[in-house]
C-alpha cells in the first residue's frame, strides 16, 4: 500500500530545484510494503559475482576452466555487464567508434547492426560495400546481398532475440527487405534529429517505440545501444524496461513484490547492490569502477532465470521453462582488450588498454 504525506519542502518559500520534475507533486509517496525475496535472490547476487569474476579472469588471460561452478561451466550466460559482451563490444569498437561518422550515419549503422545483431552479417555487408554510412546505404543492393546469403542456408539474424517481421511496414515479402525499408524510412523521417532532441532516455525510447515492429523490449535495447555514442548522454540509471526473461527472473527471486512493480523493483535492486554484496559477504569486482546499472540488473534477472532452472528447479517462473538451451563451448581465443564509451571514463583504468582506443576525434 502506498501512503502519502505532504513534503516539508513543499511548504517552503524557497524556489524549486532546477532538477525537480516539472509539475512535481507536493506529496511524497512512500512504499510501505517491501518486496519479499525468495532463496533465489541470494543466488542472483552470487551469480553476478561469479559471472563477473569469470569475465575478469578471461580478460587477464587465465586458462580454462574459469570457474568451479558446474552450471556456469556447462551452460552459456551473458556477462554481468551488458556492454562487456562480445556483440556489444563489437558494436562499440567497430560500428560506433570505428570511424568519423556523422550522427545520421551513426544512427543508421547502429540500428542496421542491431536489427540483425550478428557480427557475421555486418562483416558480409562491409566486405561487399565497404564503409557503411548514410550515403552508401542502399536498400535494394543490401537486400540482394542478404538474400543471397540467406538462400545458401546461412542465418543473417542472431538467435539472441526475435526480430518481428514488420509485415505492416512494407509490401514486400522478405523479412530482411522490410527491415531495410523500415530503416531507410525512419532515417528519412528524421529519426536521428528526433533522438538528439529527446530530453530524456524515456523520450528517446518512446520515439523508437513508435517505429513499426519495434516493441517495448527492442526499443529499450536500441536506445541503450545508441546511448553508447558520444552524441547521446543519458544515464543508464534513468530508465529501464523489464524484458520477458527479466520478468521470469523477478518472479523467481521474489515471493511477493510488495508495493513495487517490476520496473521499480529493478531500480530497488540496483540501488541496493553494495548493501546486498556486503550482507552476503561477497566481493564484487565491478567494471573498473563502474557499478551495475539498471540495464545490467535487468539482464541479470534474465540470466538468473536460466541459472535457477538448474540451481533451483523447484522454483517456477512465468514461462515454465525447465532447461537451459545453450551449452557453453570453450573458446581458447584470447578475449580482446575491453574498450568502453570514452564518456564513461573507465578505459584508463583497464590494464594494457589505451585511453584513446578507437574514439572519434
mmCIF file of C-alpha atoms in Angstrom:
data_model
loop_
_atom_site.group_PDB
_atom_site.id
_atom_site.type_symbol
_atom_site.label_atom_id
_atom_site.label_comp_id
_atom_site.label_asym_id
_atom_site.label_seq_id
_atom_site.Cartn_x
_atom_site.Cartn_y
_atom_site.Cartn_z
ATOM 1 C CA UNK A 1 0.000 0.000 0.000
ATOM 2 C CA UNK A 2 1.292 3.475 -0.855
ATOM 3 C CA UNK A 3 0.953 6.098 1.878
ATOM 4 C CA UNK A 4 1.229 9.803 1.074
ATOM 5 C CA UNK A 5 2.336 12.719 3.205
ATOM 6 C CA UNK A 6 2.943 16.335 2.333
ATOM 7 C CA UNK A 7 6.592 17.095 1.801
ATOM 8 C CA UNK A 8 8.121 19.646 4.164
ATOM 9 C CA UNK A 9 9.946 21.209 1.268
ATOM 10 C CA UNK A 10 6.612 21.918 -0.444
ATOM 11 C CA UNK A 11 5.734 24.339 2.328
ATOM 12 C CA UNK A 12 8.987 26.222 1.942
ATOM 13 C CA UNK A 13 9.140 29.528 0.105
ATOM 14 C CA UNK A 14 12.467 28.534 -1.463
ATOM 15 C CA UNK A 15 12.489 28.292 -5.261
ATOM 16 C CA UNK A 16 12.055 24.871 -6.826
ATOM 17 C CA UNK A 17 15.187 22.913 -7.607
ATOM 18 C CA UNK A 18 16.408 23.099 -11.178
ATOM 19 C CA UNK A 19 16.472 19.315 -11.227
ATOM 20 C CA UNK A 20 12.939 18.841 -9.921
ATOM 21 C CA UNK A 21 10.481 17.155 -12.246
ATOM 22 C CA UNK A 22 8.113 19.581 -13.998
ATOM 23 C CA UNK A 23 4.812 19.754 -12.188
ATOM 24 C CA UNK A 24 6.165 17.691 -9.295
ATOM 25 C CA UNK A 25 3.544 16.777 -6.723
ATOM 26 C CA UNK A 26 3.846 18.332 -3.235
ATOM 27 C CA UNK A 27 3.228 14.826 -1.896
ATOM 28 C CA UNK A 28 5.905 12.191 -1.349
ATOM 29 C CA UNK A 29 4.781 8.595 -1.846
ATOM 30 C CA UNK A 30 6.353 6.004 0.419
ATOM 31 C CA UNK A 31 6.198 2.312 -0.415
ATOM 32 C CA UNK A 32 5.218 0.717 2.876
ATOM 33 C CA UNK A 33 5.417 -2.903 1.732
ATOM 34 C CA UNK A 34 8.889 -4.047 0.638
ATOM 35 C CA UNK A 35 9.440 -6.969 -1.741
ATOM 36 C CA UNK A 36 9.807 -10.383 -0.075
ATOM 37 C CA UNK A 37 12.817 -12.241 -1.515
ATOM 38 C CA UNK A 38 12.947 -15.972 -2.149
ATOM 39 C CA UNK A 39 16.059 -18.130 -1.829
ATOM 40 C CA UNK A 40 16.825 -17.317 -5.471
ATOM 41 C CA UNK A 41 17.500 -13.664 -4.562
ATOM 42 C CA UNK A 42 20.751 -14.618 -2.831
ATOM 43 C CA UNK A 43 21.618 -16.682 -5.898
ATOM 44 C CA UNK A 44 21.086 -13.542 -8.021
ATOM 45 C CA UNK A 45 23.966 -11.789 -6.239
ATOM 46 C CA UNK A 46 26.201 -14.852 -6.098
ATOM 47 C CA UNK A 47 25.671 -15.373 -9.829
ATOM 48 C CA UNK A 48 26.556 -11.722 -10.544
ATOM 49 C CA UNK A 49 29.781 -12.023 -8.540
ATOM 50 C CA UNK A 50 30.929 -15.288 -10.121
ATOM 51 C CA UNK A 51 29.945 -14.348 -13.672
ATOM 52 C CA UNK A 52 31.872 -11.078 -13.349
ATOM 53 C CA UNK A 53 34.836 -12.915 -11.818
ATOM 54 C CA UNK A 54 34.873 -15.245 -14.840
ATOM 55 C CA UNK A 55 34.943 -12.195 -17.115
ATOM 56 C CA UNK A 56 37.913 -10.665 -15.298
ATOM 57 C CA UNK A 57 39.777 -13.987 -15.312
ATOM 58 C CA UNK A 58 39.339 -14.283 -19.068
ATOM 59 C CA UNK A 59 40.391 -10.683 -19.664
ATOM 60 C CA UNK A 60 43.563 -11.337 -17.631
ATOM 61 C CA UNK A 61 44.311 -14.333 -19.857
ATOM 62 C CA UNK A 62 43.734 -17.081 -17.294
ATOM 63 C CA UNK A 63 43.364 -20.635 -18.586
ATOM 64 C CA UNK A 64 40.120 -22.611 -18.641
ATOM 65 C CA UNK A 65 38.256 -23.599 -16.535
ATOM 66 C CA UNK A 66 37.482 -20.106 -15.264
ATOM 67 C CA UNK A 67 35.115 -21.275 -12.520
ATOM 68 C CA UNK A 68 34.348 -24.244 -10.297
ATOM 69 C CA UNK A 69 30.597 -23.618 -10.665
ATOM 70 C CA UNK A 70 29.330 -26.626 -12.637
ATOM 71 C CA UNK A 71 26.321 -24.757 -14.049
ATOM 72 C CA UNK A 72 28.491 -21.913 -15.349
ATOM 73 C CA UNK A 73 30.962 -24.458 -16.743
ATOM 74 C CA UNK A 74 28.300 -26.265 -18.750
ATOM 75 C CA UNK A 75 25.910 -23.536 -19.881
ATOM 76 C CA UNK A 76 26.242 -20.250 -21.730
ATOM 77 C CA UNK A 77 25.404 -16.997 -19.926
ATOM 78 C CA UNK A 78 25.957 -13.364 -20.827
ATOM 79 C CA UNK A 79 28.354 -11.204 -18.825
ATOM 80 C CA UNK A 80 27.154 -9.300 -15.776
ATOM 81 C CA UNK A 81 27.649 -6.013 -17.658
ATOM 82 C CA UNK A 82 25.827 -5.771 -20.968
ATOM 83 C CA UNK A 83 28.469 -3.515 -22.539
ATOM 84 C CA UNK A 84 31.191 -6.123 -21.945
ATOM 85 C CA UNK A 85 29.526 -8.842 -24.014
ATOM 86 C CA UNK A 86 31.091 -9.781 -27.346
ATOM 87 C CA UNK A 87 28.429 -8.251 -29.594
ATOM 88 C CA UNK A 88 28.209 -5.042 -27.555
ATOM 89 C CA UNK A 89 31.996 -4.711 -27.633
ATOM 90 C CA UNK A 90 31.995 -5.074 -31.417
ATOM 91 C CA UNK A 91 29.204 -2.506 -31.669
ATOM 92 C CA UNK A 92 31.102 -0.013 -29.514
ATOM 93 C CA UNK A 93 34.538 -0.525 -31.071
ATOM 94 C CA UNK A 94 33.747 -1.065 -34.735
ATOM 95 C CA UNK A 95 30.246 0.153 -35.517
ATOM 96 C CA UNK A 96 30.138 3.308 -33.379
ATOM 97 C CA UNK A 97 33.774 4.343 -32.868
ATOM 98 C CA UNK A 98 35.322 2.684 -35.926
ATOM 99 C CA UNK A 99 35.438 5.899 -37.958
ATOM 100 C CA UNK A 100 34.480 9.570 -38.023
ATOM 101 C CA UNK A 101 30.794 9.208 -38.866
ATOM 102 C CA UNK A 102 28.209 11.955 -38.671
ATOM 103 C CA UNK A 103 25.163 11.430 -36.452
ATOM 104 C CA UNK A 104 22.836 10.365 -39.257
ATOM 105 C CA UNK A 105 25.269 7.663 -40.350
ATOM 106 C CA UNK A 106 25.900 6.590 -36.755
ATOM 107 C CA UNK A 107 22.186 6.039 -36.099
ATOM 108 C CA UNK A 108 21.852 4.106 -39.349
ATOM 109 C CA UNK A 109 24.912 1.972 -38.562
ATOM 110 C CA UNK A 110 23.798 1.168 -35.005
ATOM 111 C CA UNK A 111 20.253 0.215 -35.983
ATOM 112 C CA UNK A 112 21.342 -1.717 -39.080
ATOM 113 C CA UNK A 113 23.798 -3.701 -36.976
ATOM 114 C CA UNK A 114 21.342 -4.289 -34.128
ATOM 115 C CA UNK A 115 18.377 -5.280 -36.294
ATOM 116 C CA UNK A 116 20.365 -8.332 -37.375
ATOM 117 C CA UNK A 117 22.527 -8.371 -34.216
ATOM 118 C CA UNK A 118 25.030 -10.628 -35.910
ATOM 119 C CA UNK A 119 28.680 -9.724 -36.417
ATOM 120 C CA UNK A 120 28.994 -12.030 -39.431
ATOM 121 C CA UNK A 121 26.121 -10.263 -41.212
ATOM 122 C CA UNK A 122 27.732 -6.880 -40.623
ATOM 123 C CA UNK A 123 31.107 -8.131 -41.879
ATOM 124 C CA UNK A 124 29.448 -9.511 -45.005
ATOM 125 C CA UNK A 125 27.876 -6.144 -45.793
ATOM 126 C CA UNK A 126 31.159 -4.332 -45.147
ATOM 127 C CA UNK A 127 33.038 -6.822 -47.339
ATOM 128 C CA UNK A 128 30.692 -6.142 -50.246
ATOM 129 C CA UNK A 129 30.018 -2.417 -49.814
ATOM 130 C CA UNK A 130 32.996 -1.104 -47.870
ATOM 131 C CA UNK A 131 32.301 1.578 -45.289
ATOM 132 C CA UNK A 132 28.622 1.677 -44.388
ATOM 133 C CA UNK A 133 27.135 5.126 -43.929
ATOM 134 C CA UNK A 134 24.072 7.140 -44.884
ATOM 135 C CA UNK A 135 25.440 7.750 -48.390
ATOM 136 C CA UNK A 136 26.370 4.151 -49.195
ATOM 137 C CA UNK A 137 23.224 2.582 -47.719
ATOM 138 C CA UNK A 138 21.028 1.224 -50.500
ATOM 139 C CA UNK A 139 18.008 -0.915 -49.682
ATOM 140 C CA UNK A 140 17.934 -2.829 -52.956
ATOM 141 C CA UNK A 141 21.649 -3.604 -53.045
ATOM 142 C CA UNK A 142 21.856 -4.569 -49.369
ATOM 143 C CA UNK A 143 18.729 -6.717 -49.692
ATOM 144 C CA UNK A 144 20.180 -8.618 -52.645
ATOM 145 C CA UNK A 145 23.359 -9.490 -50.732
ATOM 146 C CA UNK A 146 21.405 -10.627 -47.689
ATOM 147 C CA UNK A 147 19.005 -12.649 -49.822
ATOM 148 C CA UNK A 148 21.919 -14.450 -51.448
ATOM 149 C CA UNK A 149 23.389 -15.262 -48.009
ATOM 150 C CA UNK A 150 20.013 -16.445 -46.753
ATOM 151 C CA UNK A 151 19.311 -18.577 -49.810
ATOM 152 C CA UNK A 152 22.524 -20.552 -49.305
ATOM 153 C CA UNK A 153 21.328 -21.655 -45.883
ATOM 154 C CA UNK A 154 23.087 -19.027 -43.814
ATOM 155 C CA UNK A 155 21.369 -17.275 -40.936
ATOM 156 C CA UNK A 156 21.509 -13.497 -41.229
ATOM 157 C CA UNK A 157 19.730 -12.809 -37.914
ATOM 158 C CA UNK A 158 21.027 -13.562 -34.434
ATOM 159 C CA UNK A 159 19.095 -16.011 -32.288
ATOM 160 C CA UNK A 160 19.594 -13.768 -29.241
ATOM 161 C CA UNK A 161 16.149 -12.268 -29.673
ATOM 162 C CA UNK A 162 13.339 -12.486 -32.192
ATOM 163 C CA UNK A 163 13.009 -9.597 -34.627
ATOM 164 C CA UNK A 164 9.348 -9.172 -35.638
ATOM 165 C CA UNK A 165 8.774 -9.481 -39.363
ATOM 166 C CA UNK A 166 7.481 -5.952 -39.743
ATOM 167 C CA UNK A 167 4.870 -7.105 -42.261
ATOM 168 C CA UNK A 168 2.816 -3.965 -41.715
ATOM 169 C CA UNK A 169 5.805 -1.759 -42.553
ATOM 170 C CA UNK A 170 6.024 -2.587 -46.243
ATOM 171 C CA UNK A 171 4.507 -4.512 -49.137
ATOM 172 C CA UNK A 172 7.448 -6.775 -49.953
ATOM 173 C CA UNK A 173 7.631 -10.323 -48.754
ATOM 174 C CA UNK A 174 11.080 -10.859 -47.261
ATOM 175 C CA UNK A 175 11.665 -10.056 -43.600
ATOM 176 C CA UNK A 176 15.106 -8.537 -44.170
ATOM 177 C CA UNK A 177 13.814 -6.392 -47.047
ATOM 178 C CA UNK A 178 11.094 -4.994 -44.812
ATOM 179 C CA UNK A 179 13.613 -4.187 -42.103
ATOM 180 C CA UNK A 180 15.887 -2.384 -44.551
ATOM 181 C CA UNK A 181 12.959 -0.424 -45.967
ATOM 182 C CA UNK A 182 11.793 0.409 -42.473
ATOM 183 C CA UNK A 183 15.241 1.686 -41.500
ATOM 184 C CA UNK A 184 15.506 3.830 -44.634
ATOM 185 C CA UNK A 185 12.035 5.248 -43.995
ATOM 186 C CA UNK A 186 12.778 6.174 -40.373
ATOM 187 C CA UNK A 187 16.082 7.826 -41.246
ATOM 188 C CA UNK A 188 14.292 9.845 -43.944
ATOM 189 C CA UNK A 189 11.574 10.848 -41.463
ATOM 190 C CA UNK A 190 14.153 12.436 -39.168
ATOM 191 C CA UNK A 191 14.773 9.780 -36.531
ATOM 192 C CA UNK A 192 18.377 10.926 -35.872
ATOM 193 C CA UNK A 193 17.281 14.513 -35.176
ATOM 194 C CA UNK A 194 14.367 13.321 -33.048
ATOM 195 C CA UNK A 195 16.724 11.305 -30.857
ATOM 196 C CA UNK A 196 19.087 14.246 -30.415
ATOM 197 C CA UNK A 197 16.189 16.462 -29.355
ATOM 198 C CA UNK A 198 14.808 13.963 -26.827
ATOM 199 C CA UNK A 199 15.188 15.456 -23.320
ATOM 200 C CA UNK A 200 15.298 12.084 -21.539
ATOM 201 C CA UNK A 201 16.114 8.464 -22.258
ATOM 202 C CA UNK A 202 12.437 7.628 -21.896
ATOM 203 C CA UNK A 203 11.515 10.241 -24.520
ATOM 204 C CA UNK A 204 14.085 8.777 -26.923
ATOM 205 C CA UNK A 205 12.751 5.300 -26.141
ATOM 206 C CA UNK A 206 9.205 6.437 -26.941
ATOM 207 C CA UNK A 207 10.379 7.701 -30.337
ATOM 208 C CA UNK A 208 11.910 4.295 -31.087
ATOM 209 C CA UNK A 209 8.785 2.594 -29.792
ATOM 210 C CA UNK A 210 6.803 4.472 -32.456
ATOM 211 C CA UNK A 211 8.722 2.614 -35.183
ATOM 212 C CA UNK A 212 6.552 -0.185 -36.636
ATOM 213 C CA UNK A 213 7.582 -3.624 -35.290
ATOM 214 C CA UNK A 214 9.852 -2.149 -32.569
ATOM 215 C CA UNK A 215 8.198 -3.399 -29.402
ATOM 216 C CA UNK A 216 8.973 -2.344 -25.827
ATOM 217 C CA UNK A 217 11.890 -4.724 -25.376
ATOM 218 C CA UNK A 218 13.630 -3.892 -28.671
ATOM 219 C CA UNK A 219 13.075 -0.142 -28.350
ATOM 220 C CA UNK A 220 14.735 -0.207 -24.931
ATOM 221 C CA UNK A 221 17.662 -2.320 -26.139
ATOM 222 C CA UNK A 222 18.153 0.009 -29.108
ATOM 223 C CA UNK A 223 18.218 3.197 -27.017
ATOM 224 C CA UNK A 224 20.805 1.583 -24.744
ATOM 225 C CA UNK A 225 22.908 0.841 -27.851
ATOM 226 C CA UNK A 226 22.505 4.343 -29.272
ATOM 227 C CA UNK A 227 23.385 5.796 -25.889
ATOM 228 C CA UNK A 228 26.888 4.316 -26.190
ATOM 229 C CA UNK A 229 27.598 7.096 -28.708
ATOM 230 C CA UNK A 230 29.159 10.436 -27.812
ATOM 231 C CA UNK A 231 26.122 12.316 -29.090
ATOM 232 C CA UNK A 232 23.666 10.974 -26.500
ATOM 233 C CA UNK A 233 24.444 11.410 -22.824
ATOM 234 C CA UNK A 234 21.604 9.780 -20.900
ATOM 235 C CA UNK A 235 22.443 8.000 -17.669
ATOM 236 C CA UNK A 236 21.815 4.250 -17.671
ATOM 237 C CA UNK A 237 20.216 4.853 -14.268
ATOM 238 C CA UNK A 238 17.472 6.981 -15.842
ATOM 239 C CA UNK A 239 15.142 4.395 -17.219
ATOM 240 C CA UNK A 240 14.581 0.652 -17.541
ATOM 241 C CA UNK A 241 12.122 -1.638 -19.300
ATOM 242 C CA UNK A 242 11.940 -5.225 -17.986
ATOM 243 C CA UNK A 243 12.051 -7.816 -20.743
ATOM 244 C CA UNK A 244 10.223 -11.159 -20.670
ATOM 245 C CA UNK A 245 13.265 -13.032 -19.346
ATOM 246 C CA UNK A 246 13.758 -10.468 -16.588
ATOM 247 C CA UNK A 247 10.119 -10.836 -15.548
ATOM 248 C CA UNK A 248 10.688 -14.573 -15.215
ATOM 249 C CA UNK A 249 13.762 -13.955 -13.094
ATOM 250 C CA UNK A 250 11.957 -11.446 -10.886
ATOM 251 C CA UNK A 251 9.159 -13.946 -10.305
ATOM 252 C CA UNK A 252 11.747 -16.488 -9.129
ATOM 253 C CA UNK A 253 13.699 -14.054 -6.944
ATOM 254 C CA UNK A 254 10.674 -12.718 -5.048
ATOM 255 C CA UNK A 255 7.799 -14.404 -3.286
ATOM 256 C CA UNK A 256 5.911 -11.103 -3.275
ATOM 257 C CA UNK A 257 6.724 -7.783 -4.970
ATOM 258 C CA UNK A 258 5.044 -5.781 -2.219
ATOM 259 C CA UNK A 259 4.199 -2.265 -3.383
ATOM 260 C CA UNK A 260 6.677 -2.457 -6.268
ATOM 261 C CA UNK A 261 6.078 -3.133 -9.928
ATOM 262 C CA UNK A 262 8.791 -4.859 -11.970
ATOM 263 C CA UNK A 263 10.322 -1.598 -13.191
ATOM 264 C CA UNK A 264 10.658 -0.082 -9.726
ATOM 265 C CA UNK A 265 11.878 -3.389 -8.346
ATOM 266 C CA UNK A 266 14.800 -3.404 -10.792
ATOM 267 C CA UNK A 267 15.707 0.090 -9.579
ATOM 268 C CA UNK A 268 15.343 -1.023 -5.947
ATOM 269 C CA UNK A 269 17.708 -3.941 -6.551
ATOM 270 C CA UNK A 270 20.222 -1.818 -8.486
ATOM 271 C CA UNK A 271 20.386 0.799 -5.752
ATOM 272 C CA UNK A 272 20.901 -1.908 -3.087
ATOM 273 C CA UNK A 273 23.801 -3.691 -4.792
ATOM 274 C CA UNK A 274 26.550 -2.604 -2.383
ATOM 275 C CA UNK A 275 24.350 -3.389 0.599
ATOM 276 C CA UNK A 276 23.482 -6.837 -0.749
ATOM 277 C CA UNK A 277 27.078 -7.776 -1.543
ATOM 278 C CA UNK A 278 28.045 -6.744 1.987
ATOM 279 C CA UNK A 279 25.137 -8.676 3.510
ATOM 280 C CA UNK A 280 26.265 -11.862 1.799
ATOM 281 C CA UNK A 281 29.966 -11.283 2.403
ATOM 282 C CA UNK A 282 30.672 -11.148 -1.333
ATOM 283 C CA UNK A 283 33.411 -9.204 -3.111
ATOM 284 C CA UNK A 284 32.158 -7.920 -6.445
ATOM 285 C CA UNK A 285 34.803 -6.918 -8.983
ATOM 286 C CA UNK A 286 32.934 -4.224 -10.866
ATOM 287 C CA UNK A 287 33.665 -2.786 -14.312
ATOM 288 C CA UNK A 288 36.776 -0.825 -13.368
ATOM 289 C CA UNK A 289 34.879 1.451 -11.010
ATOM 290 C CA UNK A 290 31.502 1.417 -12.751
ATOM 291 C CA UNK A 291 28.733 -0.185 -10.650
ATOM 292 C CA UNK A 292 25.929 -2.248 -12.138
ATOM 293 C CA UNK A 293 23.388 -0.066 -13.931
ATOM 294 C CA UNK A 294 19.653 -0.606 -14.447
ATOM 295 C CA UNK A 295 20.208 -2.346 -17.790
ATOM 296 C CA UNK A 296 22.744 -4.702 -16.201
ATOM 297 C CA UNK A 297 20.496 -5.691 -13.292
ATOM 298 C CA UNK A 298 17.631 -6.167 -15.749
ATOM 299 C CA UNK A 299 19.825 -8.528 -17.777
ATOM 300 C CA UNK A 300 20.981 -10.339 -14.644
ATOM 301 C CA UNK A 301 17.372 -11.189 -13.808
ATOM 302 C CA UNK A 302 17.096 -12.794 -17.244
ATOM 303 C CA UNK A 303 20.290 -14.794 -16.735
ATOM 304 C CA UNK A 304 19.342 -15.864 -13.200
ATOM 305 C CA UNK A 305 16.013 -17.109 -14.554
ATOM 306 C CA UNK A 306 18.040 -19.541 -16.679
ATOM 307 C CA UNK A 307 20.540 -20.376 -13.935
ATOM 308 C CA UNK A 308 17.735 -21.131 -11.464
ATOM 309 C CA UNK A 309 16.253 -23.751 -13.814
ATOM 310 C CA UNK A 310 19.148 -25.958 -12.708
ATOM 311 C CA UNK A 311 20.095 -24.467 -9.333
ATOM 312 C CA UNK A 312 16.507 -24.096 -8.071
ATOM 313 C CA UNK A 313 14.342 -26.448 -10.185
ATOM 314 C CA UNK A 314 11.598 -26.303 -7.560
ATOM 315 C CA UNK A 315 11.069 -22.561 -8.197
ATOM 316 C CA UNK A 316 8.911 -21.826 -11.229
ATOM 317 C CA UNK A 317 8.768 -18.655 -13.266
ATOM 318 C CA UNK A 318 6.241 -17.337 -15.769
ATOM 319 C CA UNK A 319 7.380 -19.216 -18.885
ATOM 320 C CA UNK A 320 7.561 -22.646 -17.248
ATOM 321 C CA UNK A 321 10.883 -23.417 -18.953
ATOM 322 C CA UNK A 322 12.962 -26.008 -17.123
ATOM 323 C CA UNK A 323 16.100 -26.393 -19.269
ATOM 324 C CA UNK A 324 18.926 -24.100 -20.364
ATOM 325 C CA UNK A 325 19.148 -24.418 -24.139
ATOM 326 C CA UNK A 326 22.615 -23.062 -24.871
ATOM 327 C CA UNK A 327 25.619 -25.141 -23.849
ATOM 328 C CA UNK A 328 28.938 -23.463 -23.141
ATOM 329 C CA UNK A 329 31.767 -24.315 -25.517
ATOM 330 C CA UNK A 330 35.289 -23.312 -24.515
ATOM 331 C CA UNK A 331 36.834 -20.806 -26.922
ATOM 332 C CA UNK A 332 40.578 -20.657 -26.389
ATOM 333 C CA UNK A 333 40.924 -17.457 -28.418
ATOM 334 C CA UNK A 334 42.095 -14.614 -26.147
ATOM 335 C CA UNK A 335 39.419 -12.107 -25.191
ATOM 336 C CA UNK A 336 40.104 -8.780 -26.964
ATOM 337 C CA UNK A 337 41.097 -5.973 -24.622
ATOM 338 C CA UNK A 338 37.848 -4.380 -23.425
ATOM 339 C CA UNK A 339 37.037 -0.849 -24.511
ATOM 340 C CA UNK A 340 34.022 1.207 -23.486
ATOM 341 C CA UNK A 341 32.411 4.541 -24.409
ATOM 342 C CA UNK A 342 35.014 7.212 -23.556
ATOM 343 C CA UNK A 343 32.431 9.279 -21.669
ATOM 344 C CA UNK A 344 32.324 6.540 -19.002
ATOM 345 C CA UNK A 345 35.955 7.402 -18.176
ATOM 346 C CA UNK A 346 36.957 3.848 -17.296
ATOM 347 C CA UNK A 347 39.235 2.880 -20.204
ATOM 348 C CA UNK A 348 42.294 4.377 -18.500
ATOM 349 C CA UNK A 349 41.745 2.000 -15.563
ATOM 350 C CA UNK A 350 41.898 -1.129 -17.752
ATOM 351 C CA UNK A 351 45.424 -2.621 -17.769
ATOM 352 C CA UNK A 352 47.008 -2.516 -21.208
ATOM 353 C CA UNK A 353 44.199 -0.515 -22.844
ATOM 354 C CA UNK A 354 44.978 2.810 -24.472
ATOM 355 C CA UNK A 355 42.793 5.592 -23.151
ATOM 356 C CA UNK A 356 42.022 6.898 -26.619
ATOM 357 C CA UNK A 357 41.054 3.481 -28.029
ATOM 358 C CA UNK A 358 39.150 3.935 -31.280
ATOM 359 C CA UNK A 359 37.342 7.071 -30.196
ATOM 360 C CA UNK A 360 36.455 9.634 -32.785
ATOM 361 C CA UNK A 361 38.487 12.806 -32.701
#
